[in-house]
């Protein structure tokens, strides 16, 4: 009996240590952004994306454009990403005020604001960087910078330069952050850090993705050597080397490399990890990029034009079938029948294996047989709050040219809802964040329940889930051209309000249909698991 207790105790201790180690490993490992230049995309659109991977608010609104009188001040807040509704202000503090613009654009207000009425779109990916550069007295957190540039800018370059001006004057109070900016013509990646605890300011660099290439940002600084004499492809603050040298991040002798100076523990000194490697290899396998390489290129030319469908597929990725597949050793024997009705035994991945195993599950498998499961941080995570894929299309009016493919909850299990830049409201249920408590009216729970049940027996449920995801993708691809044509006609006839109503109603109907399907799947899974899990 004592031996049993000892074994159990050792297992619990080892599980705790393993889980703690994994937590430490994943600090700063939230959010993925894929960028596509206009000549690399299948239809000529410029694309950016974002998986908001953590417990950030899931209420979403369409904020209207506004005119402001001279002397009006804009309030800058901290803590807005964790509120329960648009009107709630729990744990929100006023960081300061800046002069308001005379006119501000309408924008899509996600936790990290993501798209405005002028087809300026933003993705985000935290890379943390050195703690020594953080200055909590800086006015701006990253989400507030995103909000202001969406209100005031209609292109990526202006957005980048405005952020540089704002943090120089008012200070940057966040950790290392990567922003990906897309407009109707270009897509850029910008990386920002503080200037140190004794200095109100910040350091930043931005690099343009060539029009015929694709880039990825996954919680690792990606910019390499500075190209200060190439403003068409590179923009930066003027204090980078000075700050890096002051804090011992660069010796002043070796060539200055941004990602080496401003790296974090998660990055392991490299400019890529699993996600960057996997996505690049999916798009350009002939490059034979190695996971063991010291460095990957900032961007790559895909072997085929990249459609929005491919980005959706990549944001669902968890390496299943690859060398990084976490489930590859979780095997069991099953009895099957051949075409003649003869029984035979086959070895398959266990139906209860899934790429979103908790740390406790991994600890159990590795306790039973060490080395069974090796954790790799996938693209689609079960702790995702929402995700966006945004197309900017220069040949269409802004109201329909800006198209956000919105997913709520796990991007590997949830459908994509088309949201247009010209919409004035979101469907019912998007006004409530679902994280604070269980709430059937919150859109998060209308997908979460089926998704979490599906993970229990993913081998049995994934065909149905992925089939429904694909069905709604195809529905949108088939219906949107006619919708956009009708909206464009209304706009050309001066009926902007009519176009807005059309877009609002389509989004509401589409979202409602997906929520009904996910409710039906939830019921189906309860029937499927009536004996037990």
Short mmCIF file of C-alpha atoms in Angstrom, two decimals:
data_model
loop_
_atom_site.label_atom_id
_atom_site.label_comp_id
_atom_site.label_asym_id
_atom_site.label_seq_id
_atom_site.Cartn_x
_atom_site.Cartn_y
_atom_site.Cartn_z
CA UNK A 1 0.00 0.00 0.00
CA UNK A 2 2.85 2.40 0.87
CA UNK A 3 4.46 1.68 -2.49
CA UNK A 4 1.20 2.54 -4.28
CA UNK A 5 0.93 5.82 -2.38
CA UNK A 6 4.57 6.58 -3.18
CA UNK A 7 4.04 5.93 -6.89
CA UNK A 8 0.90 8.08 -6.91
CA UNK A 9 2.70 10.89 -5.10
CA UNK A 10 5.61 10.76 -7.53
CA UNK A 11 3.18 10.87 -10.45
CA UNK A 12 1.37 13.92 -9.05
CA UNK A 13 4.64 15.71 -8.34
CA UNK A 14 6.04 14.93 -11.78
CA UNK A 15 2.76 16.05 -13.38
CA UNK A 16 2.92 19.36 -11.51
CA UNK A 17 6.54 19.90 -12.52
CA UNK A 18 5.77 19.02 -16.13
CA UNK A 19 2.75 21.30 -16.29
CA UNK A 20 4.69 24.15 -14.68
CA UNK A 21 7.54 23.66 -17.14
CA UNK A 22 5.08 23.75 -20.04
CA UNK A 23 3.52 26.93 -18.66
CA UNK A 24 6.94 28.53 -18.54
CA UNK A 25 7.68 27.32 -22.06
CA UNK A 26 4.48 28.92 -23.38
CA UNK A 27 4.94 32.37 -21.85
CA UNK A 28 4.49 34.74 -24.79
CA UNK A 29 3.34 31.91 -27.07
CA UNK A 30 -0.06 33.34 -27.97
CA UNK A 31 -1.26 34.42 -31.42
CA UNK A 32 -0.33 33.62 -35.03
CA UNK A 33 -0.45 35.95 -38.03
CA UNK A 34 0.01 35.00 -41.69
CA UNK A 35 0.50 37.76 -44.29
CA UNK A 36 0.09 37.47 -48.07
CA UNK A 37 1.18 40.03 -50.66
CA UNK A 38 -1.18 40.94 -53.50
CA UNK A 39 0.84 39.09 -56.16
CA UNK A 40 1.10 35.99 -53.96
CA UNK A 41 -2.64 35.75 -53.32
CA UNK A 42 -5.00 33.85 -55.60
CA UNK A 43 -7.30 36.80 -56.31
CA UNK A 44 -4.98 39.79 -55.89
CA UNK A 45 -6.15 40.66 -52.39
CA UNK A 46 -3.72 41.65 -49.65
CA UNK A 47 -4.21 39.43 -46.59
CA UNK A 48 -3.37 39.51 -42.92
CA UNK A 49 -4.67 37.32 -40.12
CA UNK A 50 -4.67 36.78 -36.36
CA UNK A 51 -5.47 34.02 -33.89
CA UNK A 52 -6.23 35.67 -30.55
CA UNK A 53 -4.95 32.84 -28.38
CA UNK A 54 -5.79 33.53 -24.78
CA UNK A 55 -8.65 34.57 -22.51
CA UNK A 56 -9.35 37.89 -24.22
CA UNK A 57 -12.82 39.37 -24.56
CA UNK A 58 -15.04 37.91 -27.25
CA UNK A 59 -17.59 40.71 -27.50
CA UNK A 60 -17.23 42.48 -30.83
CA UNK A 61 -18.82 45.69 -32.11
CA UNK A 62 -18.73 47.83 -35.23
CA UNK A 63 -17.81 51.31 -34.01
CA UNK A 64 -19.15 54.21 -36.12
CA UNK A 65 -17.21 57.01 -37.74
CA UNK A 66 -17.39 60.32 -35.90
CA UNK A 67 -16.62 64.02 -36.18
CA UNK A 68 -15.06 65.85 -33.23
CA UNK A 69 -14.89 69.51 -32.29
CA UNK A 70 -11.54 71.24 -31.94
CA UNK A 71 -10.06 70.73 -28.49
CA UNK A 72 -11.72 67.35 -27.94
CA UNK A 73 -9.49 64.85 -26.12
CA UNK A 74 -9.28 61.11 -26.76
CA UNK A 75 -9.13 58.95 -23.63
CA UNK A 76 -6.55 56.14 -23.64
CA UNK A 77 -7.30 53.16 -21.40
CA UNK A 78 -5.59 50.08 -20.04
CA UNK A 79 -7.48 46.85 -19.41
CA UNK A 80 -10.08 46.98 -22.19
CA UNK A 81 -9.34 43.48 -23.47
CA UNK A 82 -10.88 41.72 -20.48
CA UNK A 83 -14.27 43.40 -20.11
CA UNK A 84 -17.57 41.49 -20.27
CA UNK A 85 -19.52 43.84 -22.53
CA UNK A 86 -19.02 47.07 -24.52
CA UNK A 87 -20.36 49.16 -21.63
CA UNK A 88 -18.53 47.45 -18.76
CA UNK A 89 -15.39 49.05 -17.36
CA UNK A 90 -14.32 46.55 -14.69
CA UNK A 91 -10.57 46.70 -14.03
CA UNK A 92 -10.17 49.37 -16.73
CA UNK A 93 -8.00 52.37 -15.86
CA UNK A 94 -7.51 55.69 -17.61
CA UNK A 95 -3.90 55.91 -18.80
CA UNK A 96 -4.10 59.42 -20.20
CA UNK A 97 -5.51 61.62 -22.95
CA UNK A 98 -4.32 62.81 -26.35
CA UNK A 99 -5.85 65.33 -28.79
CA UNK A 100 -8.69 63.79 -30.78
CA UNK A 101 -8.72 63.74 -34.58
CA UNK A 102 -11.29 65.95 -36.28
CA UNK A 103 -12.72 62.84 -37.99
CA UNK A 104 -12.36 59.20 -37.03
CA UNK A 105 -13.13 56.18 -39.23
CA UNK A 106 -15.53 53.37 -38.42
CA UNK A 107 -13.78 50.19 -37.32
CA UNK A 108 -14.32 46.60 -36.19
CA UNK A 109 -13.74 46.57 -32.45
CA UNK A 110 -12.29 43.20 -31.48
CA UNK A 111 -10.07 42.74 -28.39
CA UNK A 112 -7.22 43.68 -30.70
CA UNK A 113 -9.06 46.08 -33.07
CA UNK A 114 -8.62 44.66 -36.54
CA UNK A 115 -10.23 46.45 -39.55
CA UNK A 116 -11.58 49.84 -40.51
CA UNK A 117 -13.91 51.18 -43.18
CA UNK A 118 -10.94 52.16 -45.40
CA UNK A 119 -9.63 48.59 -45.71
CA UNK A 120 -6.80 49.00 -43.23
CA UNK A 121 -6.41 45.66 -41.44
CA UNK A 122 -4.28 44.52 -38.50
CA UNK A 123 -3.07 41.21 -37.12
CA UNK A 124 -1.10 40.76 -33.88
CA UNK A 125 1.42 38.42 -32.27
CA UNK A 126 3.16 39.02 -28.94
CA UNK A 127 6.88 38.24 -28.75
CA UNK A 128 7.54 39.66 -25.25
CA UNK A 129 11.21 40.54 -25.69
CA UNK A 130 13.61 41.51 -22.86
CA UNK A 131 11.90 42.49 -19.61
CA UNK A 132 14.53 45.18 -19.12
CA UNK A 133 12.89 47.34 -21.80
CA UNK A 134 9.40 47.41 -20.29
CA UNK A 135 8.20 50.75 -18.91
CA UNK A 136 4.78 50.37 -17.30
CA UNK A 137 4.46 54.16 -17.12
CA UNK A 138 4.18 54.34 -20.89
CA UNK A 139 0.67 55.44 -21.87
CA UNK A 140 -0.03 52.97 -24.64
CA UNK A 141 -0.73 49.27 -24.63
CA UNK A 142 -0.72 47.65 -28.04
CA UNK A 143 -4.51 47.36 -28.41
CA UNK A 144 -4.97 51.09 -27.86
CA UNK A 145 -2.40 51.87 -30.56
CA UNK A 146 -4.34 49.62 -32.93
CA UNK A 147 -7.57 51.41 -32.09
CA UNK A 148 -6.15 54.87 -32.76
CA UNK A 149 -4.55 54.01 -36.10
CA UNK A 150 -7.76 52.36 -37.32
CA UNK A 151 -9.62 55.54 -36.39
CA UNK A 152 -7.10 57.84 -38.09
CA UNK A 153 -5.29 56.00 -40.93
CA UNK A 154 -6.26 54.52 -44.28
CA UNK A 155 -3.00 52.74 -45.15
CA UNK A 156 -0.31 50.62 -43.52
CA UNK A 157 2.61 53.05 -43.81
CA UNK A 158 0.75 55.90 -42.15
CA UNK A 159 -0.37 53.55 -39.39
CA UNK A 160 3.21 52.47 -38.70
CA UNK A 161 4.53 56.03 -38.65
CA UNK A 162 1.69 57.24 -36.42
CA UNK A 163 2.43 54.51 -33.89
CA UNK A 164 6.08 55.57 -33.93
CA UNK A 165 5.07 59.17 -33.22
CA UNK A 166 2.64 58.24 -30.45
CA UNK A 167 5.01 56.04 -28.49
CA UNK A 168 7.85 58.54 -28.83
CA UNK A 169 5.69 61.30 -27.34
CA UNK A 170 3.53 59.39 -24.83
CA UNK A 171 5.42 56.17 -24.17
CA UNK A 172 4.90 52.47 -24.81
CA UNK A 173 3.92 50.49 -21.72
CA UNK A 174 3.62 46.97 -23.13
CA UNK A 175 5.97 44.07 -23.79
CA UNK A 176 7.38 43.18 -27.19
CA UNK A 177 4.58 43.09 -29.76
CA UNK A 178 4.31 42.30 -33.44
CA UNK A 179 1.64 43.95 -35.59
CA UNK A 180 0.86 42.98 -39.17
CA UNK A 181 -0.67 45.75 -41.29
CA UNK A 182 -2.46 45.20 -44.57
CA UNK A 183 -4.07 47.76 -46.84
CA UNK A 184 -5.31 47.61 -50.42
CA UNK A 185 -1.76 47.48 -51.79
CA UNK A 186 0.81 46.36 -49.20
CA UNK A 187 1.33 44.24 -46.12
CA UNK A 188 3.91 45.00 -43.40
CA UNK A 189 5.16 43.51 -40.17
CA UNK A 190 5.98 45.92 -37.32
CA UNK A 191 7.73 44.98 -34.08
CA UNK A 192 7.65 47.25 -31.02
CA UNK A 193 9.27 47.32 -27.57
CA UNK A 194 9.69 49.79 -24.73
CA UNK A 195 12.73 52.02 -24.39
CA UNK A 196 13.56 50.97 -20.83
CA UNK A 197 12.15 51.68 -17.36
CA UNK A 198 13.72 55.15 -17.17
CA UNK A 199 12.60 56.42 -20.56
CA UNK A 200 9.17 57.33 -21.98
CA UNK A 201 9.35 56.15 -25.57
CA UNK A 202 9.85 52.96 -27.52
CA UNK A 203 11.90 51.17 -30.17
CA UNK A 204 10.36 49.78 -33.33
CA UNK A 205 11.08 48.43 -36.78
CA UNK A 206 8.79 47.54 -39.67
CA UNK A 207 9.49 45.47 -42.77
CA UNK A 208 7.32 45.19 -45.85
CA UNK A 209 6.47 41.77 -47.24
CA UNK A 210 7.28 41.69 -50.98
CA UNK A 211 4.10 41.63 -53.08
CA UNK A 212 4.80 38.12 -54.38
CA UNK A 213 5.68 36.61 -51.00
CA UNK A 214 4.17 35.38 -47.74
CA UNK A 215 5.38 36.07 -44.19
CA UNK A 216 4.50 34.67 -40.77
CA UNK A 217 4.56 36.11 -37.24
CA UNK A 218 4.26 33.60 -34.38
CA UNK A 219 5.46 35.12 -31.07
CA UNK A 220 9.05 35.34 -32.29
CA UNK A 221 10.75 38.55 -33.53
CA UNK A 222 11.27 38.07 -37.27
CA UNK A 223 13.05 41.18 -38.53
CA UNK A 224 16.77 40.68 -39.17
CA UNK A 225 19.35 43.24 -40.25
CA UNK A 226 18.10 46.82 -40.50
CA UNK A 227 17.67 48.26 -43.99
CA UNK A 228 17.60 51.95 -43.12
CA UNK A 229 18.40 53.10 -46.65
CA UNK A 230 15.46 51.22 -48.14
CA UNK A 231 12.30 53.11 -47.02
CA UNK A 232 10.18 51.33 -49.62
CA UNK A 233 10.60 48.13 -47.61
CA UNK A 234 11.83 49.26 -44.21
CA UNK A 235 10.87 51.82 -41.54
CA UNK A 236 12.24 52.15 -38.00
CA UNK A 237 12.87 54.40 -35.00
CA UNK A 238 16.23 56.18 -34.77
CA UNK A 239 17.21 54.85 -31.33
CA UNK A 240 17.41 51.09 -31.87
CA UNK A 241 21.15 50.44 -31.60
CA UNK A 242 21.53 52.99 -28.79
CA UNK A 243 18.90 51.26 -26.65
CA UNK A 244 20.22 47.76 -27.44
CA UNK A 245 23.75 48.76 -26.46
CA UNK A 246 22.62 50.57 -23.30
CA UNK A 247 20.93 47.43 -21.96
CA UNK A 248 23.63 45.00 -23.00
CA UNK A 249 21.56 43.45 -25.79
CA UNK A 250 24.21 44.18 -28.43
CA UNK A 251 27.96 44.55 -28.06
CA UNK A 252 28.29 47.28 -30.68
CA UNK A 253 30.82 45.23 -32.64
CA UNK A 254 28.90 42.47 -34.38
CA UNK A 255 26.49 43.43 -37.18
CA UNK A 256 23.22 44.47 -35.56
CA UNK A 257 20.42 41.91 -36.00
CA UNK A 258 17.04 42.97 -34.63
CA UNK A 259 15.69 39.54 -33.67
CA UNK A 260 18.92 38.57 -31.91
CA UNK A 261 19.03 41.75 -29.83
CA UNK A 262 15.36 41.71 -28.84
CA UNK A 263 14.72 37.99 -28.47
CA UNK A 264 12.80 36.28 -25.66
CA UNK A 265 13.19 32.97 -23.86
CA UNK A 266 10.39 31.46 -25.93
CA UNK A 267 12.22 32.25 -29.20
CA UNK A 268 15.32 30.31 -28.07
CA UNK A 269 17.56 32.80 -29.87
CA UNK A 270 16.11 32.00 -33.30
CA UNK A 271 13.78 33.86 -35.64
CA UNK A 272 11.37 30.93 -35.97
CA UNK A 273 9.97 27.87 -34.21
CA UNK A 274 7.49 25.15 -35.21
CA UNK A 275 4.69 27.28 -36.65
CA UNK A 276 6.81 29.40 -38.98
CA UNK A 277 8.63 26.31 -40.21
CA UNK A 278 5.42 24.35 -40.80
CA UNK A 279 3.58 27.15 -42.63
CA UNK A 280 6.53 27.97 -44.88
CA UNK A 281 7.00 24.28 -45.72
CA UNK A 282 3.31 23.93 -46.58
CA UNK A 283 3.54 26.84 -49.00
CA UNK A 284 6.99 26.15 -50.48
CA UNK A 285 8.00 22.51 -49.83
CA UNK A 286 10.75 22.62 -52.46
CA UNK A 287 12.76 24.96 -50.21
CA UNK A 288 13.30 21.99 -47.86
CA UNK A 289 13.45 24.29 -44.86
CA UNK A 290 14.80 22.56 -41.76
CA UNK A 291 13.44 22.81 -38.24
CA UNK A 292 17.08 22.58 -37.12
CA UNK A 293 18.19 25.59 -39.17
CA UNK A 294 19.64 28.61 -37.37
CA UNK A 295 17.44 31.01 -39.29
CA UNK A 296 14.54 31.13 -41.74
CA UNK A 297 13.92 33.89 -44.29
CA UNK A 298 11.63 36.76 -43.30
CA UNK A 299 9.27 35.84 -46.13
CA UNK A 300 9.06 33.24 -48.90
CA UNK A 301 7.60 32.97 -52.38
CA UNK A 302 4.82 30.35 -52.35
CA UNK A 303 4.91 27.69 -55.06
CA UNK A 304 1.25 28.29 -55.83
CA UNK A 305 -0.96 31.35 -55.44
CA UNK A 306 -2.41 31.44 -51.94
CA UNK A 307 -6.18 31.62 -51.66
CA UNK A 308 -8.03 32.60 -48.52
CA UNK A 309 -9.08 28.92 -48.27
CA UNK A 310 -5.43 27.99 -47.79
CA UNK A 311 -5.03 30.48 -44.94
CA UNK A 312 -8.14 28.99 -43.31
CA UNK A 313 -6.57 25.55 -43.63
CA UNK A 314 -3.25 26.71 -42.18
CA UNK A 315 -4.96 28.33 -39.20
CA UNK A 316 -6.58 24.95 -38.47
CA UNK A 317 -3.20 23.20 -38.47
CA UNK A 318 -1.87 21.10 -35.62
CA UNK A 319 0.70 19.08 -37.56
CA UNK A 320 -1.47 15.96 -37.82
CA UNK A 321 0.30 13.52 -40.13
CA UNK A 322 3.63 15.37 -39.89
CA UNK A 323 6.74 14.63 -37.83
CA UNK A 324 5.37 16.99 -35.15
CA UNK A 325 2.08 15.11 -34.74
CA UNK A 326 1.43 14.76 -31.00
CA UNK A 327 -0.95 11.86 -31.54
CA UNK A 328 1.32 9.66 -33.67
CA UNK A 329 2.22 7.31 -30.79
CA UNK A 330 -1.28 7.09 -29.33
CA UNK A 331 -2.27 3.90 -31.13
CA UNK A 332 -4.78 1.13 -30.55
CA UNK A 333 -5.96 -1.99 -32.34
CA UNK A 334 -9.44 -2.12 -33.88
CA UNK A 335 -11.33 -4.86 -35.66
CA UNK A 336 -12.52 -4.14 -39.20
CA UNK A 337 -14.14 -6.02 -42.07
CA UNK A 338 -12.66 -6.29 -45.55
CA UNK A 339 -14.75 -6.13 -48.74
CA UNK A 340 -15.55 -9.83 -48.35
CA UNK A 341 -16.82 -9.40 -44.81
CA UNK A 342 -13.78 -11.04 -43.25
CA UNK A 343 -12.65 -9.57 -39.92
CA UNK A 344 -9.09 -8.28 -39.54
CA UNK A 345 -7.16 -6.25 -37.00
CA UNK A 346 -5.79 -2.81 -37.82
CA UNK A 347 -3.68 -0.36 -35.80
CA UNK A 348 -4.98 3.21 -35.80
CA UNK A 349 -4.60 6.43 -33.85
CA UNK A 350 -6.94 6.09 -30.85
CA UNK A 351 -10.25 7.95 -31.32
CA UNK A 352 -9.75 9.74 -28.00
CA UNK A 353 -6.40 11.20 -29.12
CA UNK A 354 -6.57 14.83 -30.17
CA UNK A 355 -4.11 17.66 -30.87
CA UNK A 356 -5.52 19.76 -28.01
CA UNK A 357 -4.63 17.44 -25.13
CA UNK A 358 -4.28 19.14 -21.76
CA UNK A 359 -1.03 19.00 -19.84
CA UNK A 360 -2.60 16.46 -17.48
CA UNK A 361 -3.42 14.12 -20.38
CA UNK A 362 0.11 14.38 -21.74
CA UNK A 363 1.53 13.77 -18.28
CA UNK A 364 -0.57 10.61 -17.93
CA UNK A 365 0.47 9.17 -21.29
CA UNK A 366 4.13 9.93 -20.60
CA UNK A 367 3.87 8.42 -17.12
CA UNK A 368 2.52 5.18 -18.58
CA UNK A 369 5.21 5.18 -21.26
CA UNK A 370 7.88 7.92 -21.28
CA UNK A 371 8.24 9.72 -24.58
CA UNK A 372 4.76 8.89 -25.86
CA UNK A 373 3.70 12.52 -26.41
CA UNK A 374 6.01 15.40 -27.26
CA UNK A 375 4.30 18.75 -27.00
CA UNK A 376 4.52 21.15 -29.94
CA UNK A 377 2.72 24.46 -29.98
CA UNK A 378 0.28 24.18 -32.90
CA UNK A 379 -1.41 26.89 -34.92
CA UNK A 380 -5.00 26.16 -33.88
CA UNK A 381 -5.30 26.15 -30.10
CA UNK A 382 -8.27 25.27 -27.91
CA UNK A 383 -7.66 28.39 -25.81
CA UNK A 384 -8.22 30.72 -28.78
CA UNK A 385 -10.85 33.41 -28.15
CA UNK A 386 -11.39 34.41 -31.78
CA UNK A 387 -9.47 34.55 -35.05
CA UNK A 388 -9.55 36.74 -38.15
CA UNK A 389 -8.46 36.45 -41.78
CA UNK A 390 -8.82 39.81 -43.50
CA UNK A 391 -8.76 40.45 -47.23
CA UNK A 392 -8.15 43.94 -48.60
CA UNK A 393 -9.35 44.18 -52.22
CA UNK A 394 -8.45 47.32 -54.17
CA UNK A 395 -10.85 46.68 -57.06
CA UNK A 396 -13.96 46.88 -54.87
CA UNK A 397 -15.53 49.75 -52.92
CA UNK A 398 -14.15 49.89 -49.38
CA UNK A 399 -17.48 48.81 -47.89
CA UNK A 400 -17.20 45.37 -49.51
CA UNK A 401 -13.50 45.32 -50.37
CA UNK A 402 -12.55 44.83 -46.73
CA UNK A 403 -13.68 41.32 -45.77
CA UNK A 404 -12.97 39.73 -42.40
CA UNK A 405 -13.42 35.97 -42.08
CA UNK A 406 -14.19 35.76 -38.37
CA UNK A 407 -13.92 32.59 -36.29
CA UNK A 408 -15.00 32.30 -32.66
CA UNK A 409 -13.23 29.86 -30.30
CA UNK A 410 -10.87 27.15 -31.61
CA UNK A 411 -9.94 27.94 -35.26
CA UNK A 412 -9.44 24.21 -35.83
CA UNK A 413 -13.09 23.51 -35.01
CA UNK A 414 -15.18 26.63 -35.68
CA UNK A 415 -16.67 28.08 -38.89
CA UNK A 416 -15.70 31.35 -40.55
CA UNK A 417 -18.29 34.15 -40.61
CA UNK A 418 -17.91 36.85 -43.32
CA UNK A 419 -17.90 40.37 -41.84
CA UNK A 420 -17.59 43.34 -44.18
CA UNK A 421 -15.87 46.68 -43.56
CA UNK A 422 -19.13 48.41 -44.47
CA UNK A 423 -21.23 46.72 -41.81
CA UNK A 424 -22.64 48.84 -39.00
CA UNK A 425 -23.50 46.07 -36.54
CA UNK A 426 -22.60 42.54 -35.51
CA UNK A 427 -25.11 39.67 -35.12
CA UNK A 428 -26.93 39.06 -31.86
CA UNK A 429 -24.79 37.36 -29.23
CA UNK A 430 -21.61 39.23 -30.12
CA UNK A 431 -22.30 41.90 -27.49
CA UNK A 432 -21.39 39.55 -24.61
CA UNK A 433 -18.01 38.07 -23.68
CA UNK A 434 -18.35 34.39 -22.82
CA UNK A 435 -15.24 34.03 -20.67
CA UNK A 436 -16.52 35.47 -17.42
CA UNK A 437 -19.18 32.79 -16.88
CA UNK A 438 -21.34 30.27 -18.71
CA UNK A 439 -23.84 32.18 -20.80
CA UNK A 440 -25.89 30.52 -23.54
CA UNK A 441 -26.54 33.91 -25.11
CA UNK A 442 -22.84 34.63 -25.61
CA UNK A 443 -21.64 33.61 -29.05
CA UNK A 444 -18.52 31.96 -27.59
CA UNK A 445 -20.58 29.27 -25.84
CA UNK A 446 -22.65 28.63 -28.94
CA UNK A 447 -19.54 27.12 -30.53
CA UNK A 448 -17.55 26.08 -27.48
CA UNK A 449 -19.92 23.36 -26.24
CA UNK A 450 -19.84 21.31 -29.45
CA UNK A 451 -16.12 21.92 -29.92
CA UNK A 452 -15.14 20.69 -26.47
CA UNK A 453 -17.38 17.63 -26.72
CA UNK A 454 -15.83 16.82 -30.10
CA UNK A 455 -12.34 16.76 -28.57
CA UNK A 456 -13.31 13.90 -26.26
CA UNK A 457 -13.47 11.49 -29.21
CA UNK A 458 -11.85 13.54 -31.98
CA UNK A 459 -11.19 10.45 -34.07
CA UNK A 460 -14.95 9.88 -34.27
CA UNK A 461 -16.16 13.47 -34.41
CA UNK A 462 -13.68 15.35 -36.60
CA UNK A 463 -15.19 14.22 -39.91
CA UNK A 464 -18.50 15.82 -38.95
CA UNK A 465 -16.91 18.99 -37.53
CA UNK A 466 -14.53 19.55 -40.44
CA UNK A 467 -17.27 18.69 -42.91
CA UNK A 468 -19.49 21.42 -41.50
CA UNK A 469 -16.63 23.91 -41.50
CA UNK A 470 -16.02 23.17 -45.18
CA UNK A 471 -19.74 23.31 -45.97
CA UNK A 472 -20.00 26.85 -44.63
CA UNK A 473 -16.81 27.91 -46.37
CA UNK A 474 -18.27 26.72 -49.68
CA UNK A 475 -21.59 28.38 -48.89
CA UNK A 476 -19.82 31.72 -48.42
CA UNK A 477 -17.66 31.33 -51.54
CA UNK A 478 -20.77 30.57 -53.60
CA UNK A 479 -22.96 33.34 -52.18
CA UNK A 480 -20.62 36.29 -51.62
CA UNK A 481 -20.08 37.28 -55.29
CA UNK A 482 -23.83 37.87 -55.77
CA UNK A 483 -24.08 39.64 -52.40
CA UNK A 484 -21.18 41.94 -53.27
CA UNK A 485 -22.61 42.69 -56.70
CA UNK A 486 -25.93 43.68 -55.15
CA UNK A 487 -24.20 45.81 -52.49
CA UNK A 488 -22.05 47.50 -55.13
CA UNK A 489 -25.14 48.41 -57.15
CA UNK A 490 -26.73 49.97 -54.07
CA UNK A 491 -23.56 51.96 -53.38
CA UNK A 492 -23.35 53.16 -56.99
CA UNK A 493 -26.97 54.34 -56.74
CA UNK A 494 -26.15 56.33 -53.61
CA UNK A 495 -27.97 53.99 -51.25
CA UNK A 496 -25.21 53.41 -48.70
CA UNK A 497 -27.71 52.73 -45.92
CA UNK A 498 -29.33 50.02 -48.05
CA UNK A 499 -25.95 48.39 -48.67
CA UNK A 500 -25.21 48.46 -44.94
CA UNK A 501 -28.54 46.81 -44.13
CA UNK A 502 -27.88 44.13 -46.74
CA UNK A 503 -24.43 43.32 -45.32
CA UNK A 504 -25.67 43.38 -41.73
CA UNK A 505 -28.51 40.99 -42.51
CA UNK A 506 -26.36 38.55 -44.46
CA UNK A 507 -23.80 38.36 -41.66
CA UNK A 508 -26.54 37.83 -39.09
CA UNK A 509 -28.21 35.09 -41.15
CA UNK A 510 -24.90 33.35 -41.85
CA UNK A 511 -23.83 33.44 -38.21
CA UNK A 512 -27.25 32.19 -37.12
CA UNK A 513 -27.07 29.23 -39.48
CA UNK A 514 -23.63 28.20 -38.19
CA UNK A 515 -24.75 28.50 -34.57
CA UNK A 516 -27.75 26.27 -35.28
CA UNK A 517 -25.48 23.67 -36.90
CA UNK A 518 -23.09 23.72 -33.95
CA UNK A 519 -26.06 23.27 -31.59
CA UNK A 520 -27.17 20.26 -33.62
CA UNK A 521 -23.65 18.83 -33.41
CA UNK A 522 -23.63 19.35 -29.66
CA UNK A 523 -26.84 17.32 -29.38
CA UNK A 524 -25.45 14.67 -31.73
CA UNK A 525 -22.33 14.27 -29.60
CA UNK A 526 -24.37 13.79 -26.42
CA UNK A 527 -26.25 11.03 -28.22
CA UNK A 528 -23.00 9.54 -29.48
CA UNK A 529 -21.49 9.45 -25.98
CA UNK A 530 -24.54 8.13 -24.14
CA UNK A 531 -22.57 5.16 -22.80
CA UNK A 532 -19.68 7.35 -21.72
CA UNK A 533 -16.62 9.14 -22.96
#
